Amino acid sequence: MDRVIIFDTTLRDGEQAAGGALTIREKLEIARQLERLGVDAIEAGFPFSSPGDFEAVSLIAREVRTPVVCALARAHPDDIDSAWEAVKQAKHPRLHLFLSASDIHLMYQLKKSREQVLETARDMVARAKQYTDDIEFSPMDASRTELEYLYQIVEAVIDAGATTVNIPDTVGYAIPDEFGSLIGGIFQNVPNINQAIISVHCHNDLGLAVANSLEAVRRGARQVECTINGIGERAGNASLEEVVMAIKTRQDFFNLTTGINTVQIYRASRLVSELTGFSVQPNKAIVGANAFRHESGIHQDGVIKVPITYEIMDPRTVGIPASSLVLGKLSGRHAFRERLAELGYSLSEEDLSHTFTAFKGLADKKKEVTDRDVESIIAQELRTVSEVYHLDCVQVSCGDRGIPTASVRLIGPDSQVLADAALGTGPIDAVYKAINRLVGVPNVLTEFSVKSVTEGIDAIGEVLIRIESEGVTYTGRGIDTDIIVASAKACVNALNRLLVVRRTAK
Ligand code: MN
């Protein structure tokens, strides 16, 4: 049976999504989960674009062993050299070059002729080939490129040494039948096509990224570029979990397979959602909260009798935890560790102690601690960026009389204790004013949301904020049973992220 190569670009195209900036440590953690998930290739970043990206790619190249680690580069000598410098320590390095191909891009953006572009593509692939054998080339905006010219480019880059040729629907314009014919046409019209793998990279502007990818696979493409939860530029990319589960669930139709260990899907989805701050819509296929919930009585009756009546997939196949009620105030360290193991986490003793203390603190305030609560604790305790500032204490006074007032104490660099108080239009405004005055980095709050992690009056509140500073957006998360405290933690978290990202980018 034929196998489809799963090329994950969560860390490159996914991170490119507005407001999705990740720290290097977070990128590495996602890369490790992608390795457990069994993806064939990880596109780790675009090294020439920033020093932070360069460092992230080289770290992932050193740490990840099984998958191919790929670095993106424009078809330009400096870009290619920098990409190779970043990725060269990988066990399986790949260079991915891209260059515009459509007349629209050539005329208005590159201002070059077709001949010039063809020559650059050929030369740059040859240059990259001196570094490594594994070369991928993408003619950007392929779905809007004149067919004869597209065939010429594909043939030329394969001739120059490209081992994978990726056909991107850069702007999400294609329709499945049409995109399938485009792929079929390449197989029929490019003489040396058997010397390379054809890949596709589809965007979701019309909601067709997964459909287009699957149609391309049906017509012979053997690599799909996708992201966890479908995140990416604008409306995002093809969602990895949907592509993989469609191929698996409808093996009778596709007669194809992937190397994905599907039980790791749910965890990958949660991790990416927590770290990027992009929550998953409840009705999202495969990983949404309602994806396996049956509401209609007739459906429930059927599923209780025999699941296959209304369930085309077993939720356990994608790693959705079976039980939801777990621990309480009396649960010990051992039970906590066991539950973590069941959820797929293996922590060092130090991290375990840390997390266990947080769990006990929560169990004192909340009767039942569920899997979702445990995941939140882990996200809060282990995945937050290294703390430049630590929130030591926050206190507010508010109500419908008087002026909302907040006092805040932070522990800053070199264990310096900083305290201030501020007035605001409401308690959160007052808290944010006090924190911002202490940290002193100009920023604008662009998004603020509160949600409860689980049901019930004693649920944990999760606050997600986005702040903007010098044109870059930073995400912050905070959890607590008190939403004012959660808001303060989210604010400090976003500022820490800003300071850490800014430090590595310089
Ligand atoms: Mn893209």
mmCIF file of N, CA, C and O in Angstrom, residues 32-95:
data_model
loop_
_atom_site.group_PDB
_atom_site.id
_atom_site.type_symbol
_atom_site.label_atom_id
_atom_site.label_comp_id
_atom_site.label_asym_id
_atom_site.label_seq_id
_atom_site.Cartn_x
_atom_site.Cartn_y
_atom_site.Cartn_z
ATOM 1 N N ARG A 32 8.879 18.300 19.636
ATOM 2 C CA ARG A 32 8.969 16.987 20.292
ATOM 3 C C ARG A 32 7.653 16.237 20.197
ATOM 4 O O ARG A 32 7.623 15.025 19.990
ATOM 5 N N GLN A 33 6.556 16.967 20.352
ATOM 6 C CA GLN A 33 5.248 16.310 20.237
ATOM 7 C C GLN A 33 5.009 15.858 18.791
ATOM 8 O O GLN A 33 4.442 14.792 18.554
ATOM 9 N N LEU A 34 5.465 16.648 17.823
ATOM 10 C CA LEU A 34 5.308 16.256 16.417
ATOM 11 C C LEU A 34 6.105 14.976 16.143
ATOM 12 O O LEU A 34 5.679 14.120 15.364
ATOM 13 N N GLU A 35 7.242 14.856 16.804
ATOM 14 C CA GLU A 35 8.055 13.646 16.652
ATOM 15 C C GLU A 35 7.302 12.433 17.221
ATOM 16 O O GLU A 35 7.224 11.388 16.596
ATOM 17 N N ARG A 36 6.698 12.606 18.405
ATOM 18 C CA ARG A 36 5.893 11.516 18.988
ATOM 19 C C ARG A 36 4.702 11.188 18.098
ATOM 20 O O ARG A 36 4.277 10.044 17.999
ATOM 21 N N LEU A 37 4.161 12.221 17.464
ATOM 22 C CA LEU A 37 3.010 12.026 16.587
ATOM 23 C C LEU A 37 3.389 11.241 15.332
ATOM 24 O O LEU A 37 2.542 10.656 14.676
ATOM 25 N N GLY A 38 4.673 11.250 15.014
ATOM 26 C CA GLY A 38 5.143 10.466 13.870
ATOM 27 C C GLY A 38 5.087 11.178 12.535
ATOM 28 O O GLY A 38 5.006 10.533 11.494
ATOM 29 N N VAL A 39 5.161 12.524 12.550
ATOM 30 C CA VAL A 39 5.189 13.214 11.256
ATOM 31 C C VAL A 39 6.504 12.875 10.540
ATOM 32 O O VAL A 39 7.507 12.593 11.174
ATOM 33 N N ASP A 40 6.471 12.890 9.218
ATOM 34 C CA ASP A 40 7.673 12.541 8.456
ATOM 35 C C ASP A 40 8.641 13.706 8.374
ATOM 36 O O ASP A 40 9.847 13.515 8.324
ATOM 37 N N ALA A 41 8.097 14.929 8.314
ATOM 38 C CA ALA A 41 8.956 16.105 8.204
ATOM 39 C C ALA A 41 8.378 17.250 9.020
ATOM 40 O O ALA A 41 7.167 17.424 9.087
ATOM 41 N N ILE A 42 9.280 18.000 9.647
ATOM 42 C CA ILE A 42 8.889 19.184 10.421
ATOM 43 C C ILE A 42 9.513 20.394 9.748
ATOM 44 O O ILE A 42 10.742 20.476 9.635
ATOM 45 N N GLU A 43 8.683 21.317 9.284
ATOM 46 C CA GLU A 43 9.245 22.580 8.793
ATOM 47 C C GLU A 43 9.392 23.477 10.025
ATOM 48 O O GLU A 43 8.413 23.933 10.601
ATOM 49 N N ALA A 44 10.646 23.699 10.431
ATOM 50 C CA ALA A 44 10.893 24.314 11.734
ATOM 51 C C ALA A 44 10.920 25.834 11.697
ATOM 52 O O ALA A 44 10.812 26.469 12.742
ATOM 53 N N GLY A 45 11.057 26.423 10.536
ATOM 54 C CA GLY A 45 11.069 27.881 10.470
ATOM 55 C C GLY A 45 11.723 28.404 9.210
ATOM 56 O O GLY A 45 12.029 27.649 8.286
ATOM 57 N N PHE A 46 11.939 29.701 9.219
ATOM 58 C CA PHE A 46 12.445 30.443 8.066
ATOM 59 C C PHE A 46 13.672 31.213 8.582
ATOM 60 O O PHE A 46 13.555 32.372 8.972
ATOM 61 N N PRO A 47 14.848 30.559 8.656
ATOM 62 C CA PRO A 47 15.995 31.108 9.385
ATOM 63 C C PRO A 47 16.413 32.516 8.989
ATOM 64 O O PRO A 47 16.802 33.307 9.837
ATOM 65 N N PHE A 48 16.316 32.851 7.705
ATOM 66 C CA PHE A 48 16.787 34.167 7.278
ATOM 67 C C PHE A 48 15.873 35.286 7.782
ATOM 68 O O PHE A 48 16.292 36.429 7.901
ATOM 69 N N SER A 49 14.622 34.930 8.122
ATOM 70 C CA SER A 49 13.649 35.973 8.466
ATOM 71 C C SER A 49 13.941 36.653 9.797
ATOM 72 O O SER A 49 13.609 37.819 9.970
ATOM 73 N N SER A 50 14.536 35.959 10.760
ATOM 74 C CA SER A 50 14.877 36.609 12.030
ATOM 75 C C SER A 50 15.869 35.751 12.804
ATOM 76 O O SER A 50 15.888 34.530 12.652
ATOM 77 N N PRO A 51 16.689 36.374 13.669
ATOM 78 C CA PRO A 51 17.626 35.590 14.482
ATOM 79 C C PRO A 51 16.887 34.587 15.376
ATOM 80 O O PRO A 51 17.394 33.496 15.625
ATOM 81 N N GLY A 52 15.696 34.950 15.849
ATOM 82 C CA GLY A 52 14.912 34.032 16.683
ATOM 83 C C GLY A 52 14.535 32.774 15.917
ATOM 84 O O GLY A 52 14.613 31.663 16.435
ATOM 85 N N ASP A 53 14.126 32.947 14.653
ATOM 86 C CA ASP A 53 13.770 31.810 13.810
ATOM 87 C C ASP A 53 14.996 30.940 13.539
ATOM 88 O O ASP A 53 14.923 29.718 13.553
ATOM 89 N N PHE A 54 16.118 31.598 13.291
ATOM 90 C CA PHE A 54 17.355 30.878 13.032
ATOM 91 C C PHE A 54 17.692 29.981 14.221
ATOM 92 O O PHE A 54 17.962 28.783 14.080
ATOM 93 N N GLU A 55 17.616 30.561 15.415
ATOM 94 C CA GLU A 55 17.975 29.815 16.613
ATOM 95 C C GLU A 55 17.007 28.655 16.862
ATOM 96 O O GLU A 55 17.429 27.554 17.219
ATOM 97 N N ALA A 56 15.722 28.893 16.624
ATOM 98 C CA ALA A 56 14.721 27.840 16.824
ATOM 99 C C ALA A 56 14.976 26.674 15.867
ATOM 100 O O ALA A 56 14.943 25.506 16.263
ATOM 101 N N VAL A 57 15.271 26.986 14.608
ATOM 102 C CA VAL A 57 15.517 25.922 13.630
ATOM 103 C C VAL A 57 16.755 25.119 14.034
ATOM 104 O O VAL A 57 16.753 23.887 14.003
ATOM 105 N N SER A 58 17.801 25.808 14.455
ATOM 106 C CA SER A 58 19.017 25.048 14.757
ATOM 107 C C SER A 58 18.842 24.219 16.032
ATOM 108 O O SER A 58 19.358 23.109 16.119
ATOM 109 N N LEU A 59 18.074 24.722 16.989
ATOM 110 C CA LEU A 59 17.805 23.936 18.197
ATOM 111 C C LEU A 59 16.996 22.673 17.857
ATOM 112 O O LEU A 59 17.331 21.565 18.280
ATOM 113 N N ILE A 60 15.946 22.848 17.073
ATOM 114 C CA ILE A 60 15.111 21.702 16.699
ATOM 115 C C ILE A 60 15.921 20.705 15.867
ATOM 116 O O ILE A 60 15.814 19.494 16.041
ATOM 117 N N ALA A 61 16.787 21.231 14.987
ATOM 118 C CA ALA A 61 17.637 20.349 14.170
ATOM 119 C C ALA A 61 18.524 19.468 15.057
ATOM 120 O O ALA A 61 18.736 18.299 14.764
ATOM 121 N N ARG A 62 18.994 20.032 16.153
ATOM 122 C CA ARG A 62 19.858 19.253 17.049
ATOM 123 C C ARG A 62 19.076 18.278 17.913
ATOM 124 O O ARG A 62 19.549 17.193 18.235
ATOM 125 N N GLU A 63 17.857 18.659 18.311
ATOM 126 C CA GLU A 63 17.113 17.879 19.301
ATOM 127 C C GLU A 63 16.223 16.778 18.718
ATOM 128 O O GLU A 63 15.983 15.777 19.364
ATOM 129 N N VAL A 64 15.700 17.015 17.524
ATOM 130 C CA VAL A 64 14.739 16.069 16.954
ATOM 131 C C VAL A 64 15.500 15.080 16.079
ATOM 132 O O VAL A 64 16.341 15.481 15.290
ATOM 133 N N ARG A 65 15.236 13.777 16.249
ATOM 134 C CA ARG A 65 16.060 12.786 15.537
ATOM 135 C C ARG A 65 15.347 12.033 14.416
ATOM 136 O O ARG A 65 15.914 11.773 13.368
ATOM 137 N N THR A 66 14.103 11.644 14.647
ATOM 138 C CA THR A 66 13.451 10.781 13.653
ATOM 139 C C THR A 66 12.965 11.528 12.399
ATOM 140 O O THR A 66 13.304 11.125 11.292
ATOM 141 N N PRO A 67 12.187 12.597 12.541
ATOM 142 C CA PRO A 67 11.683 13.229 11.314
ATOM 143 C C PRO A 67 12.757 14.040 10.581
ATOM 144 O O PRO A 67 13.766 14.423 11.169
ATOM 145 N N VAL A 68 12.474 14.300 9.313
ATOM 146 C CA VAL A 68 13.262 15.264 8.546
ATOM 147 C C VAL A 68 13.014 16.636 9.176
ATOM 148 O O VAL A 68 11.891 16.952 9.546
ATOM 149 N N VAL A 69 14.066 17.437 9.323
ATOM 150 C CA VAL A 69 13.868 18.814 9.789
ATOM 151 C C VAL A 69 14.160 19.730 8.607
ATOM 152 O O VAL A 69 15.220 19.646 7.978
ATOM 153 N N CYS A 70 13.190 20.568 8.293
ATOM 154 C CA CYS A 70 13.250 21.366 7.078
ATOM 155 C C CYS A 70 13.344 22.849 7.412
ATOM 156 O O CYS A 70 12.698 23.332 8.334
ATOM 157 N N ALA A 71 14.172 23.576 6.664
ATOM 158 C CA ALA A 71 14.270 25.030 6.817
ATOM 159 C C ALA A 71 13.829 25.686 5.520
ATOM 160 O O ALA A 71 14.203 25.250 4.427
ATOM 161 N N LEU A 72 13.042 26.738 5.641
ATOM 162 C CA LEU A 72 12.525 27.435 4.466
ATOM 163 C C LEU A 72 13.477 28.562 4.050
ATOM 164 O O LEU A 72 14.094 29.208 4.892
ATOM 165 N N ALA A 73 13.570 28.777 2.737
ATOM 166 C CA ALA A 73 14.415 29.854 2.226
ATOM 167 C C ALA A 73 13.826 30.389 0.924
ATOM 168 O O ALA A 73 13.275 29.626 0.135
ATOM 169 N N ARG A 74 13.946 31.700 0.718
ATOM 170 C CA ARG A 74 13.618 32.215 -0.610
ATOM 171 C C ARG A 74 14.715 31.742 -1.564
ATOM 172 O O ARG A 74 15.821 31.402 -1.125
ATOM 173 N N ALA A 75 14.412 31.745 -2.856
ATOM 174 C CA ALA A 75 15.424 31.317 -3.820
ATOM 175 C C ALA A 75 16.431 32.443 -3.994
ATOM 176 O O ALA A 75 16.437 33.181 -4.988
ATOM 177 N N HIS A 76 17.255 32.587 -2.977
ATOM 178 C CA HIS A 76 18.223 33.671 -2.925
ATOM 179 C C HIS A 76 19.451 33.149 -2.178
ATOM 180 O O HIS A 76 19.306 32.485 -1.148
ATOM 181 N N PRO A 77 20.673 33.448 -2.663
ATOM 182 C CA PRO A 77 21.866 32.836 -2.056
ATOM 183 C C PRO A 77 21.980 33.028 -0.540
ATOM 184 O O PRO A 77 22.211 32.068 0.189
ATOM 185 N N ASP A 78 21.777 34.256 -0.033
ATOM 186 C CA ASP A 78 21.929 34.505 1.406
ATOM 187 C C ASP A 78 20.929 33.705 2.219
ATOM 188 O O ASP A 78 21.229 33.199 3.301
ATOM 189 N N ASP A 79 19.699 33.635 1.702
ATOM 190 C CA ASP A 79 18.645 32.885 2.373
ATOM 191 C C ASP A 79 19.022 31.410 2.479
ATOM 192 O O ASP A 79 18.867 30.786 3.525
ATOM 193 N N ILE A 80 19.495 30.874 1.368
ATOM 194 C CA ILE A 80 19.814 29.447 1.314
ATOM 195 C C ILE A 80 20.972 29.135 2.247
ATOM 196 O O ILE A 80 20.938 28.171 3.012
ATOM 197 N N ASP A 81 21.998 29.993 2.232
ATOM 198 C CA ASP A 81 23.160 29.755 3.089
ATOM 199 C C ASP A 81 22.762 29.794 4.560
ATOM 200 O O ASP A 81 23.185 28.962 5.355
ATOM 201 N N SER A 82 21.921 30.760 4.902
ATOM 202 C CA SER A 82 21.487 30.884 6.291
ATOM 203 C C SER A 82 20.622 29.688 6.695
ATOM 204 O O SER A 82 20.755 29.147 7.800
ATOM 205 N N ALA A 83 19.732 29.248 5.799
ATOM 206 C CA ALA A 83 18.880 28.096 6.098
ATOM 207 C C ALA A 83 19.739 26.854 6.345
ATOM 208 O O ALA A 83 19.496 26.080 7.283
ATOM 209 N N TRP A 84 20.763 26.679 5.517
ATOM 210 C CA TRP A 84 21.623 25.506 5.693
ATOM 211 C C TRP A 84 22.402 25.583 7.004
ATOM 212 O O TRP A 84 22.521 24.596 7.732
ATOM 213 N N GLU A 85 22.914 26.776 7.304
ATOM 214 C CA GLU A 85 23.652 26.979 8.546
ATOM 215 C C GLU A 85 22.783 26.562 9.744
ATOM 216 O O GLU A 85 23.271 25.943 10.690
ATOM 217 N N ALA A 86 21.494 26.885 9.676
ATOM 218 C CA ALA A 86 20.590 26.589 10.801
ATOM 219 C C ALA A 86 20.241 25.106 10.888
ATOM 220 O O ALA A 86 20.122 24.551 11.974
ATOM 221 N N VAL A 87 20.108 24.449 9.736
ATOM 222 C CA VAL A 87 19.519 23.104 9.744
ATOM 223 C C VAL A 87 20.571 21.990 9.606
ATOM 224 O O VAL A 87 20.269 20.808 9.723
ATOM 225 N N LYS A 88 21.832 22.383 9.395
ATOM 226 C CA LYS A 88 22.838 21.381 9.005
ATOM 227 C C LYS A 88 23.097 20.297 10.056
ATOM 228 O O LYS A 88 23.572 19.219 9.725
ATOM 229 N N GLN A 89 22.795 20.586 11.315
ATOM 230 C CA GLN A 89 23.068 19.572 12.333
ATOM 231 C C GLN A 89 21.959 18.527 12.464
ATOM 232 O O GLN A 89 22.057 17.619 13.277
ATOM 233 N N ALA A 90 20.908 18.664 11.692
ATOM 234 C CA ALA A 90 19.815 17.689 11.760
ATOM 235 C C ALA A 90 20.308 16.338 11.259
ATOM 236 O O ALA A 90 21.202 16.254 10.415
ATOM 237 N N LYS A 91 19.695 15.276 11.806
ATOM 238 C CA LYS A 91 20.034 13.946 11.314
ATOM 239 C C LYS A 91 19.560 13.814 9.871
ATOM 240 O O LYS A 91 20.243 13.234 9.034
ATOM 241 N N HIS A 92 18.365 14.358 9.598
ATOM 242 C CA HIS A 92 17.835 14.350 8.228
ATOM 243 C C HIS A 92 17.467 15.783 7.848
ATOM 244 O O HIS A 92 16.317 16.192 7.996
ATOM 245 N N PRO A 93 18.420 16.567 7.347
ATOM 246 C CA PRO A 93 18.100 17.964 7.002
ATOM 247 C C PRO A 93 17.443 18.088 5.621
ATOM 248 O O PRO A 93 17.702 17.278 4.739
ATOM 249 N N ARG A 94 16.603 19.100 5.486
ATOM 250 C CA ARG A 94 16.044 19.410 4.165
ATOM 251 C C ARG A 94 16.034 20.920 3.976
ATOM 252 O O ARG A 94 15.764 21.666 4.913
ATOM 253 N N LEU A 95 16.299 21.352 2.759
ATOM 254 C CA LEU A 95 16.148 22.764 2.417
ATOM 255 C C LEU A 95 14.927 22.911 1.518
ATOM 256 O O LEU A 95 14.742 22.139 0.574
#
